[in-house]
Amino acid sequence: MLAAMPPSPAPRPDRAEPPVRDRGDACPGALRLHSAADGNLARVRLPAGDLTVRQATALADAAERLGDGHLSLTSRGNVELRGLPDDCGRHLADLLADAGLLPSVRHERIRNVLASPLAGLDRHTPSDVRLWARSLDALLCASDAATGLSGRFLFVLDDGRGDVAGLGGDVTLLAESGRQDPPATGYAPGAASGWGALLRVGDDRAALRIAADDVPRAALTAAEVFLAAAEERGSGAWRVRELPTARPLTAEEVQGALRVAGIAAEHVEPPNVRVPAPTAHYADATAPGPVEGPGGRRALAVLAPLGRLTAAQWRLLTGIAAADGGGELRLTPWRGVVVPDLAAAPAHRRLRELAAAGLITDPASPWRRVTACTGLPGCAKSRTDVRSDAAGLLAGGATVPADGADVPVGLPVHWSGCERRCGHPHGAWIDVLATPNGYRTTSVPPKSLARPPVSRETAGPGPVSRETPRPGVVPRETPSASAAPPAAPLASTPQPTTPRPQ
């Protein structure tokens, strides 16, 4: 039986007073390692999820030489390396720096820039947000003030399809090209549209209309305004939503700072601010499979089962990008990888190879919408090995335990080993939580984590314990998927838990 563990505080419900922060955040980075039950953990920030083949190879080398041979993909399009030894810090830093993954030591934890992964890859969206993301990262790394941002502060750049605009950005930019009819011939690869963006801060429904050339500088200025507001309000907030409820950061306050910086910003009130619903000409950025692009080119999108890839799977993706693609990879906030710029013939062949290697390539796969926290043995706070339990259930075609039969179908499902619910999705989702008495499955509406309306206790797929038998084979969507690795043994001495994935 599992021993009960004291719960960590869940995220605050709507309208609850934000916390007062009296210290800096403890988010790990590439240089600040976190001690976990399975060794040290490093989180490598990848602005916009962009990687060259050389950089991707360096990450695989780090995972194999220093870590546990796996790469974890996070909900912010970053990479985590686990199982690192205590004395690897200098070796890891040198390896990453040589590959260009550490452009600024002082800024490495604050380079949290999320961008629409398919921007510029399908025929109907320009590359605006990808270009802005690169410029914003360069501005961040050159800013002394930006070093005051926490490792949790997030910039989000949405290309207009609405795929990432709802992912909880502190500063969110919505490309206005998404509101325009694309040219009849579509956009050329790498081309910009010339349209600007709407800038929003936190949950303020108002926005600021920014010209295209000013977007990266406006985003950085908004972050600097937040830092000044957090200091002036005395809350020590790490995120915009953590500012005092009575004195939130508003678009109007940011507009004043932009004016001083010489950046024109038109105030736009709701209901004129909206996140556009996906339309027929947008590819679904969350779905695995081929993406048709301009000139008959293709991009391949795959998902990592439960967010983890072996180094061999990662090297296969890297090899495809080098041999048949454009020499780059893009990571997605849905724990996936996009390989751009393949010709049609090799694209179909390569997709079959990726499916045979155990990656999720079928939009209908039950694995597509299921994620899980680290669980045991990697996290000492977890009550069980949730990943093995989820994999065992998925092997039979189910995504939730028996008590979740009545929860809504089609929502993301997240398995958690404790009340922290690390890495849970945004918006509405299904919460499968390990408790001392078994799994509890609940339906979580947006922003209501503390009070799920549907709750039933279950023993799940057998008792929630380390003695639960595990399935020997975990197929993906193809019969040739590889077998799941056996569960690792429990660490003899519990260590600090894994931090919330970013």
Coordinates of C-alpha atoms in Angstrom, one line a residue:
M1 CA 0.0 0.0 0.0
L2 CA 1.1 3.5 -0.6
A3 CA 1.8 5.8 2.3
A4 CA -0.1 9.1 2.4
M5 CA 2.1 12.1 1.7
P6 CA 1.4 15.7 2.7
P7 CA -0.1 17.5 -0.4
S8 CA 1.6 20.5 -1.9
P9 CA -0.6 23.5 -2.6
A10 CA -2.6 23.3 -5.8
P11 CA -2.7 26.4 -8.1
R12 CA -5.0 29.0 -6.6
P13 CA -8.6 29.1 -7.9
D14 CA -9.9 32.2 -9.7
R15 CA -10.1 35.4 -7.7
A16 CA -8.0 34.0 -4.8
E17 CA -5.3 36.4 -3.6
P18 CA -1.9 35.8 -5.3
P19 CA 1.0 34.7 -3.2
V20 CA 3.7 37.0 -1.8
R21 CA 7.1 35.8 -3.0
D22 CA 9.9 36.5 -0.6
R23 CA 12.6 34.7 -2.7
G24 CA 13.6 34.0 -6.2
D25 CA 12.2 31.0 -8.1
A26 CA 13.9 27.6 -8.0
C27 CA 13.4 26.7 -11.6
P28 CA 16.3 24.6 -12.9
G29 CA 18.2 25.5 -16.0
A30 CA 21.2 24.3 -18.0
L31 CA 23.6 25.7 -15.4
R32 CA 21.4 25.4 -12.3
L33 CA 20.8 21.7 -11.8
H34 CA 18.0 20.3 -9.7
S35 CA 18.5 17.3 -7.4
A36 CA 15.8 14.7 -8.0
A37 CA 15.4 11.1 -6.9
D38 CA 16.9 9.7 -10.1
G39 CA 19.9 12.1 -10.2
N40 CA 20.2 15.7 -11.2
L41 CA 18.0 17.4 -13.8
A42 CA 18.9 20.1 -16.3
R43 CA 16.3 22.2 -18.2
V44 CA 17.6 23.6 -21.5
R45 CA 15.6 26.6 -22.8
L46 CA 15.0 26.6 -26.6
P47 CA 13.3 29.8 -27.6
A48 CA 10.5 29.0 -30.1
G49 CA 11.5 25.4 -29.8
D50 CA 14.2 25.9 -32.5
L51 CA 17.1 23.6 -32.9
T52 CA 19.7 23.1 -35.6
V53 CA 20.9 19.6 -36.3
R54 CA 24.2 20.4 -34.6
Q55 CA 22.4 21.5 -31.4
A56 CA 20.0 18.5 -31.4
T57 CA 23.1 16.2 -31.7
A58 CA 24.7 17.9 -28.7
L59 CA 21.6 17.3 -26.7
A60 CA 21.6 13.6 -27.6
D61 CA 25.3 13.4 -26.7
A62 CA 24.5 15.0 -23.3
A63 CA 21.7 12.5 -22.7
E64 CA 23.9 9.5 -23.5
R65 CA 27.2 10.6 -22.0
L66 CA 25.9 12.3 -18.9
G67 CA 22.2 11.4 -18.3
D68 CA 19.9 8.5 -18.4
G69 CA 19.8 8.2 -22.2
H70 CA 16.4 10.0 -22.6
L71 CA 15.2 13.5 -23.4
S72 CA 12.1 14.9 -21.8
L73 CA 10.0 17.4 -23.8
T74 CA 8.2 20.1 -21.7
S75 CA 5.0 22.0 -22.2
R76 CA 7.0 25.1 -23.1
G77 CA 8.9 23.4 -25.9
N78 CA 12.1 23.0 -23.9
V79 CA 14.2 19.9 -23.2
E80 CA 15.0 18.3 -19.8
L81 CA 17.9 15.9 -19.2
R82 CA 17.6 13.6 -16.2
G83 CA 19.9 11.2 -14.3
L84 CA 22.8 13.6 -14.4
P85 CA 25.7 13.0 -11.9
D86 CA 26.8 15.6 -9.4
D87 CA 30.0 16.4 -11.1
C88 CA 28.7 17.0 -14.6
G89 CA 28.0 20.7 -14.5
R90 CA 31.1 22.0 -16.3
H91 CA 31.1 19.2 -18.9
L92 CA 27.4 19.9 -19.6
A93 CA 27.9 23.6 -19.8
D94 CA 30.8 23.3 -22.2
L95 CA 28.9 20.8 -24.4
L96 CA 25.9 23.1 -24.7
A97 CA 27.9 26.3 -25.2
D98 CA 29.9 24.7 -28.0
A99 CA 26.6 24.0 -29.8
G100 CA 25.3 27.6 -29.3
L101 CA 22.7 26.6 -26.8
L102 CA 24.0 29.0 -24.1
P103 CA 24.2 32.5 -25.8
S104 CA 24.2 34.2 -22.4
V105 CA 25.0 32.6 -19.1
R106 CA 23.1 35.3 -17.1
H107 CA 19.9 34.9 -19.2
E108 CA 19.8 31.1 -19.8
R109 CA 16.8 30.5 -17.4
I110 CA 14.6 33.4 -18.7
R111 CA 14.7 32.5 -22.4
N112 CA 11.1 31.2 -22.2
V113 CA 9.7 32.1 -25.6
L114 CA 6.9 29.9 -27.0
A115 CA 5.8 30.4 -30.7
S116 CA 3.4 28.7 -33.0
P117 CA 5.4 25.7 -34.3
L118 CA 3.9 25.5 -37.8
A119 CA 4.3 29.2 -38.6
G120 CA 5.8 29.5 -42.1
L121 CA 5.5 25.7 -42.7
D122 CA 1.9 25.4 -43.9
R123 CA 0.9 27.4 -47.0
H124 CA -1.3 29.9 -45.3
T125 CA 0.8 31.4 -42.5
P126 CA 3.8 33.6 -42.8
S127 CA 6.9 33.3 -40.6
D128 CA 6.2 36.5 -38.6
V129 CA 6.2 34.9 -35.1
R130 CA 9.4 32.8 -35.7
L131 CA 11.3 35.9 -36.9
W132 CA 10.0 37.9 -33.9
A133 CA 10.9 35.1 -31.5
R134 CA 14.6 35.2 -32.7
S135 CA 14.7 39.0 -32.3
L136 CA 13.1 38.9 -28.9
D137 CA 15.6 36.3 -27.7
A138 CA 18.5 38.4 -28.8
L139 CA 17.0 41.5 -27.0
L140 CA 16.5 39.4 -23.9
C141 CA 20.1 38.2 -23.8
A142 CA 21.3 41.8 -24.2
S143 CA 19.1 43.3 -21.5
D144 CA 20.4 43.8 -18.0
A145 CA 16.9 44.4 -16.6
A146 CA 15.7 41.1 -18.0
T147 CA 17.9 39.1 -15.7
G148 CA 15.4 40.0 -13.0
L149 CA 12.7 37.9 -14.6
S150 CA 11.9 34.5 -13.0
G151 CA 12.5 31.2 -14.8
R152 CA 8.7 30.9 -15.0
F153 CA 8.0 34.1 -16.9
L154 CA 6.6 33.2 -20.4
F155 CA 6.4 35.0 -23.7
V156 CA 3.9 33.6 -26.2
L157 CA 3.8 34.4 -29.9
D158 CA 0.8 33.1 -31.8
D159 CA 0.7 33.2 -35.6
G160 CA -3.1 33.8 -35.6
R161 CA -4.4 30.3 -35.6
G162 CA -4.9 30.4 -31.8
D163 CA -2.8 27.3 -31.1
V164 CA -0.6 28.8 -28.3
A165 CA -2.4 32.1 -27.4
G166 CA -4.2 30.2 -24.6
L167 CA -1.2 28.6 -23.0
G168 CA -0.8 31.1 -20.1
G169 CA 1.7 33.6 -21.4
D170 CA 2.7 36.6 -19.3
V171 CA 3.2 38.6 -22.5
T172 CA 1.2 37.3 -25.4
L173 CA 1.5 38.5 -29.0
L174 CA -1.2 37.5 -31.5
A175 CA -0.1 38.1 -35.1
E176 CA -2.6 40.1 -37.1
S177 CA -1.8 38.3 -40.3
G178 CA -4.0 35.6 -38.9
R179 CA -7.0 37.9 -39.4
Q180 CA -6.2 38.6 -43.0
D181 CA -6.9 36.5 -46.1
P182 CA -3.5 35.1 -47.2
P183 CA -2.3 35.8 -50.7
A184 CA -3.7 33.5 -53.4
T185 CA -0.4 31.8 -53.8
G186 CA 0.2 31.5 -50.1
Y187 CA 3.4 32.8 -48.3
A188 CA 6.9 31.9 -49.5
P189 CA 9.0 30.0 -47.0
G190 CA 10.5 32.3 -44.4
A191 CA 8.5 35.3 -45.6
A192 CA 7.0 37.9 -43.3
S193 CA 3.5 39.4 -44.0
G194 CA 4.2 42.9 -42.9
W195 CA 1.3 42.8 -40.5
G196 CA 1.9 43.6 -36.8
A197 CA 0.5 42.0 -33.6
L198 CA -1.9 42.5 -30.7
L199 CA 0.0 42.5 -27.4
R200 CA -1.7 41.3 -24.2
V201 CA -0.4 41.1 -20.6
G202 CA -1.6 38.4 -18.2
D203 CA -5.3 38.1 -18.1
D204 CA -6.1 41.7 -19.2
R205 CA -8.7 41.4 -21.9
A206 CA -7.6 44.7 -23.6
A207 CA -4.7 44.7 -26.0
L208 CA -2.2 47.0 -27.8
R209 CA -1.8 47.0 -31.5
I210 CA 1.9 47.1 -32.4
A211 CA 3.6 47.6 -35.8
A212 CA 5.6 44.6 -37.1
D213 CA 9.0 46.1 -36.7
D214 CA 8.3 47.1 -33.1
V215 CA 6.9 43.7 -31.8
P216 CA 10.0 42.2 -30.2
R217 CA 11.0 45.5 -28.5
A218 CA 7.4 46.0 -27.3
A219 CA 7.4 42.5 -25.8
L220 CA 10.6 43.1 -23.9
T221 CA 9.4 46.5 -22.7
A222 CA 6.2 44.9 -21.4
A223 CA 8.3 42.4 -19.4
E224 CA 10.4 45.3 -17.9
V225 CA 7.1 47.1 -16.9
F226 CA 6.1 43.9 -15.1
L227 CA 9.4 43.9 -13.2
A228 CA 8.9 47.5 -12.1
A229 CA 5.3 46.8 -11.1
A230 CA 6.3 43.7 -9.0
E231 CA 8.9 45.8 -7.2
E232 CA 6.6 48.8 -6.7
R233 CA 3.7 46.6 -5.4
G234 CA 6.0 44.7 -3.1
S235 CA 4.7 41.3 -3.9
G236 CA 7.9 39.8 -5.4
A237 CA 5.7 38.3 -8.1
W238 CA 7.2 35.8 -10.6
R239 CA 4.3 36.0 -13.0
V240 CA 2.0 38.7 -14.2
R241 CA -1.0 36.9 -12.7
E242 CA 0.7 36.9 -9.3
L243 CA 0.5 40.7 -8.9
P244 CA -2.0 41.8 -6.3
T245 CA -5.6 41.4 -7.4
A246 CA -6.4 45.0 -6.6
R247 CA -3.5 46.2 -8.7
P248 CA -3.0 44.0 -11.8
L249 CA -0.8 44.9 -14.7
T250 CA -2.9 46.4 -17.5
A251 CA -2.5 47.2 -21.2
E252 CA -2.9 50.8 -20.3
E253 CA 0.1 50.8 -18.0
V254 CA 2.2 49.1 -20.6
Q255 CA 1.1 51.5 -23.2
G256 CA 2.5 54.4 -21.2
A257 CA 5.9 52.7 -21.0
L258 CA 5.8 52.0 -24.7
R259 CA 5.1 55.6 -25.5
V260 CA 8.2 56.6 -23.5
A261 CA 10.3 54.1 -25.4
G262 CA 9.1 55.6 -28.7
I263 CA 6.9 52.6 -29.6
A264 CA 3.4 53.4 -31.0
A265 CA 0.7 51.3 -29.5
E266 CA -3.1 51.6 -30.2
H267 CA -5.3 50.6 -27.3
V268 CA -7.8 47.9 -28.4
E269 CA -10.7 47.2 -26.0
P270 CA -12.7 43.9 -26.0
P271 CA -14.7 42.6 -27.8
N272 CA -12.4 43.7 -30.6
V273 CA -9.7 41.5 -29.1
R274 CA -10.2 37.8 -29.8
V275 CA -8.2 34.7 -30.3
P276 CA -9.4 33.5 -33.8
A277 CA -10.9 30.0 -34.0
P278 CA -8.9 27.6 -36.2
T279 CA -10.2 27.8 -39.8
A280 CA -10.0 25.4 -42.7
H281 CA -6.8 26.8 -44.1
Y282 CA -4.8 26.2 -40.9
A283 CA -3.1 22.9 -40.2
D284 CA -3.8 21.5 -36.7
A285 CA -0.6 22.3 -34.9
T286 CA -1.4 19.8 -32.1
A287 CA -1.8 16.8 -34.4
P288 CA 0.9 14.4 -35.5
G289 CA 1.4 13.6 -39.2
P290 CA 2.5 15.3 -42.4
V291 CA 1.9 19.0 -42.9
E292 CA 1.6 20.3 -46.5
G293 CA 3.7 23.3 -47.2
P294 CA 4.4 25.7 -50.1
G295 CA 6.0 24.2 -53.2
G296 CA 5.0 20.7 -52.5
R297 CA 7.3 20.5 -49.5
R298 CA 6.2 18.7 -46.3
A299 CA 6.8 19.0 -42.6
L300 CA 6.6 15.9 -40.3
A301 CA 5.0 16.3 -36.9
V302 CA 5.4 13.6 -34.3
L303 CA 4.6 13.3 -30.6
A304 CA 6.8 11.8 -27.9
P305 CA 4.9 9.1 -25.9
L306 CA 4.2 10.6 -22.5
G307 CA 6.7 13.3 -23.4
R308 CA 9.9 11.1 -23.3
L309 CA 12.2 10.1 -26.2
T310 CA 15.1 7.7 -26.1
A311 CA 18.4 9.1 -27.5
A312 CA 17.9 6.7 -30.4
Q313 CA 14.5 8.1 -31.3
W314 CA 15.9 11.7 -31.0
R315 CA 18.9 10.8 -33.3
L316 CA 16.5 9.3 -35.8
L317 CA 14.6 12.7 -36.0
T318 CA 17.9 14.5 -36.2
G319 CA 19.1 12.3 -39.0
I320 CA 16.0 12.9 -41.0
A321 CA 16.3 16.6 -40.6
A322 CA 19.9 16.4 -41.8
A323 CA 19.4 14.0 -44.7
D324 CA 16.0 15.0 -46.0
G325 CA 14.9 18.1 -44.2
G326 CA 16.0 21.7 -43.8
G327 CA 18.6 20.9 -41.1
E328 CA 16.4 22.0 -38.2
L329 CA 13.9 20.7 -35.7
R330 CA 11.1 22.5 -33.9
L331 CA 9.8 21.4 -30.5
T332 CA 6.1 22.0 -29.7
P333 CA 4.3 22.7 -26.4
W334 CA 2.4 19.4 -26.9
R335 CA 5.6 17.5 -26.3
G336 CA 6.2 16.9 -30.0
V337 CA 8.8 17.5 -32.7
V338 CA 8.4 19.0 -36.1
V339 CA 10.9 18.2 -38.9
P340 CA 10.4 20.9 -41.6
D341 CA 11.1 21.0 -45.3
L342 CA 11.0 17.5 -46.7
A343 CA 10.1 16.5 -50.3
A344 CA 6.8 14.5 -50.5
A345 CA 8.3 11.1 -51.4
P346 CA 10.8 10.8 -48.5
A347 CA 8.4 12.4 -46.1
H348 CA 6.0 9.5 -46.3
R349 CA 8.7 6.9 -46.0
R350 CA 10.3 8.7 -43.1
L351 CA 6.9 9.0 -41.3
R352 CA 6.6 5.2 -41.4
E353 CA 10.1 4.9 -40.0
L354 CA 9.2 7.2 -37.1
A355 CA 6.1 5.2 -36.4
A356 CA 8.1 2.0 -36.4
A357 CA 10.5 3.6 -33.9
G358 CA 7.6 4.1 -31.4
L359 CA 6.8 7.8 -32.0
I360 CA 3.2 8.9 -32.3
T361 CA 2.4 9.7 -35.9
D362 CA -1.3 8.9 -36.1
P363 CA -3.8 11.7 -35.1
A364 CA -6.2 9.0 -34.0
S365 CA -3.7 7.4 -31.6
P366 CA -5.0 7.3 -27.9
W367 CA -1.5 8.3 -26.9
R368 CA -1.9 11.7 -28.6
R369 CA -3.8 13.4 -25.7
V370 CA -2.2 11.7 -22.7
T371 CA 0.6 13.2 -20.6
A372 CA 2.0 12.3 -17.2
C373 CA 4.3 13.8 -14.6
T374 CA 7.6 12.2 -13.9
G375 CA 6.3 10.0 -11.1
L376 CA 8.3 7.3 -9.3
P377 CA 11.2 6.5 -9.4
G378 CA 12.3 9.9 -10.6
C379 CA 10.2 12.0 -8.2
A380 CA 10.2 11.2 -4.5
K381 CA 6.9 13.1 -3.9
S382 CA 5.0 10.9 -6.3
R383 CA 2.8 8.1 -4.8
T384 CA 3.4 5.7 -7.7
D385 CA 4.9 5.1 -11.1
V386 CA 2.2 7.0 -13.0
R387 CA 3.9 6.6 -16.3
S388 CA 3.9 2.8 -16.2
D389 CA 0.3 2.8 -15.0
A390 CA -0.8 5.2 -17.8
A391 CA 1.2 3.1 -20.4
G392 CA -0.4 -0.1 -19.2
L393 CA -3.9 1.4 -19.6
L394 CA -3.0 2.8 -23.1
A395 CA -1.8 -0.6 -24.2
G396 CA -5.4 -1.7 -23.9
G397 CA -6.7 1.4 -25.8
A398 CA -8.0 3.3 -22.7
T399 CA -6.8 6.7 -21.5
V400 CA -8.3 6.9 -18.0
P401 CA -9.1 4.5 -15.2
A402 CA -12.5 2.8 -14.9
D403 CA -13.9 5.6 -12.7
G404 CA -13.5 8.1 -15.5
A405 CA -16.0 6.5 -17.9
D406 CA -18.3 9.5 -17.6
V407 CA -15.8 12.3 -18.0
P408 CA -15.9 14.3 -21.3
V409 CA -14.3 12.6 -24.3
G410 CA -11.6 14.4 -26.4
L411 CA -10.0 16.5 -23.6
P412 CA -6.3 16.2 -22.8
V413 CA -5.6 13.6 -20.0
H414 CA -2.9 14.1 -17.5
W415 CA -1.7 11.6 -14.9
S416 CA -0.2 13.0 -11.7
G417 CA 1.5 11.3 -8.8
C418 CA 0.7 14.0 -6.3
E419 CA -1.4 17.1 -5.8
R420 CA 1.3 19.3 -7.5
R421 CA 0.1 18.0 -10.9
C422 CA 3.4 19.0 -12.5
G423 CA 3.1 19.6 -16.3
H424 CA -0.7 19.6 -16.4
P425 CA -2.4 21.1 -19.5
H426 CA -3.9 24.5 -19.8
G427 CA -7.7 25.0 -20.3
A428 CA -10.1 22.1 -19.8
W429 CA -8.5 18.7 -19.1
I430 CA -9.0 15.4 -17.4
D431 CA -7.1 15.0 -14.1
V432 CA -6.0 11.4 -13.2
L433 CA -4.6 11.8 -9.7
A434 CA -2.9 9.2 -7.6
T435 CA -4.2 9.2 -4.0
P436 CA -3.5 6.9 -1.1
N437 CA -6.6 4.9 -2.0
G438 CA -6.2 4.7 -5.7
Y439 CA -6.6 6.9 -8.7
R440 CA -9.2 9.7 -8.7
T441 CA -10.4 10.9 -12.1
T442 CA -11.9 14.4 -12.4
S443 CA -12.9 16.8 -15.2
V444 CA -11.2 20.1 -14.8
P445 CA -12.8 23.2 -16.4
P446 CA -10.5 26.1 -17.3
K447 CA -8.9 27.8 -14.3
S448 CA -10.7 25.6 -11.8
L449 CA -8.0 23.1 -10.7
A450 CA -8.8 23.5 -7.0
R451 CA -12.5 22.6 -7.4
P452 CA -13.1 19.8 -10.0
P453 CA -16.8 19.2 -10.4
V454 CA -16.6 15.5 -11.2
S455 CA -14.9 13.2 -8.7
R456 CA -15.0 9.5 -8.2
E457 CA -12.5 7.2 -6.4
T458 CA -11.2 4.1 -8.0
A459 CA -8.4 1.6 -7.6
G460 CA -7.5 2.4 -11.2
P461 CA -5.8 -0.4 -13.2
G462 CA -5.1 -2.3 -10.0
P463 CA -4.1 -0.8 -6.7
V464 CA -1.9 2.3 -7.0
S465 CA 1.3 0.9 -5.6
R466 CA 4.8 -0.1 -6.6
E467 CA 3.7 -3.7 -6.4
T468 CA 1.2 -3.2 -9.2
P469 CA 2.1 -5.5 -12.2
R470 CA 3.3 -3.6 -15.2
P471 CA 2.6 -4.5 -18.8
G472 CA 5.5 -6.0 -20.7
V473 CA 4.8 -4.4 -24.0
V474 CA 3.5 -0.9 -24.7
P475 CA 2.5 -0.5 -28.3
R476 CA 1.9 2.9 -30.0
E477 CA -0.3 3.2 -33.0
T478 CA 1.7 0.6 -35.0
P479 CA 2.3 -3.1 -34.3
S480 CA 6.0 -2.5 -34.7
A481 CA 6.3 -0.2 -31.8
S482 CA 9.1 -1.1 -29.4
A483 CA 8.5 -2.6 -26.0
A484 CA 8.3 -0.3 -23.0
P485 CA 11.4 -0.4 -20.7
P486 CA 11.0 -2.1 -17.4
A487 CA 10.2 0.1 -14.4
A488 CA 13.4 1.4 -12.7
P489 CA 13.9 0.4 -9.1
L490 CA 13.0 2.8 -6.3
A491 CA 15.8 5.0 -5.0
S492 CA 16.9 3.8 -1.5
T493 CA 16.9 7.4 -0.1
P494 CA 14.2 9.8 -1.2
Q495 CA 15.5 13.0 -2.7
P496 CA 13.9 16.4 -3.5
T497 CA 11.1 16.2 -6.0
T498 CA 11.1 17.3 -9.6
P499 CA 10.1 20.9 -10.1
R500 CA 7.1 21.8 -12.1
P501 CA 8.0 21.4 -15.8
Q502 CA 8.0 24.6 -17.9

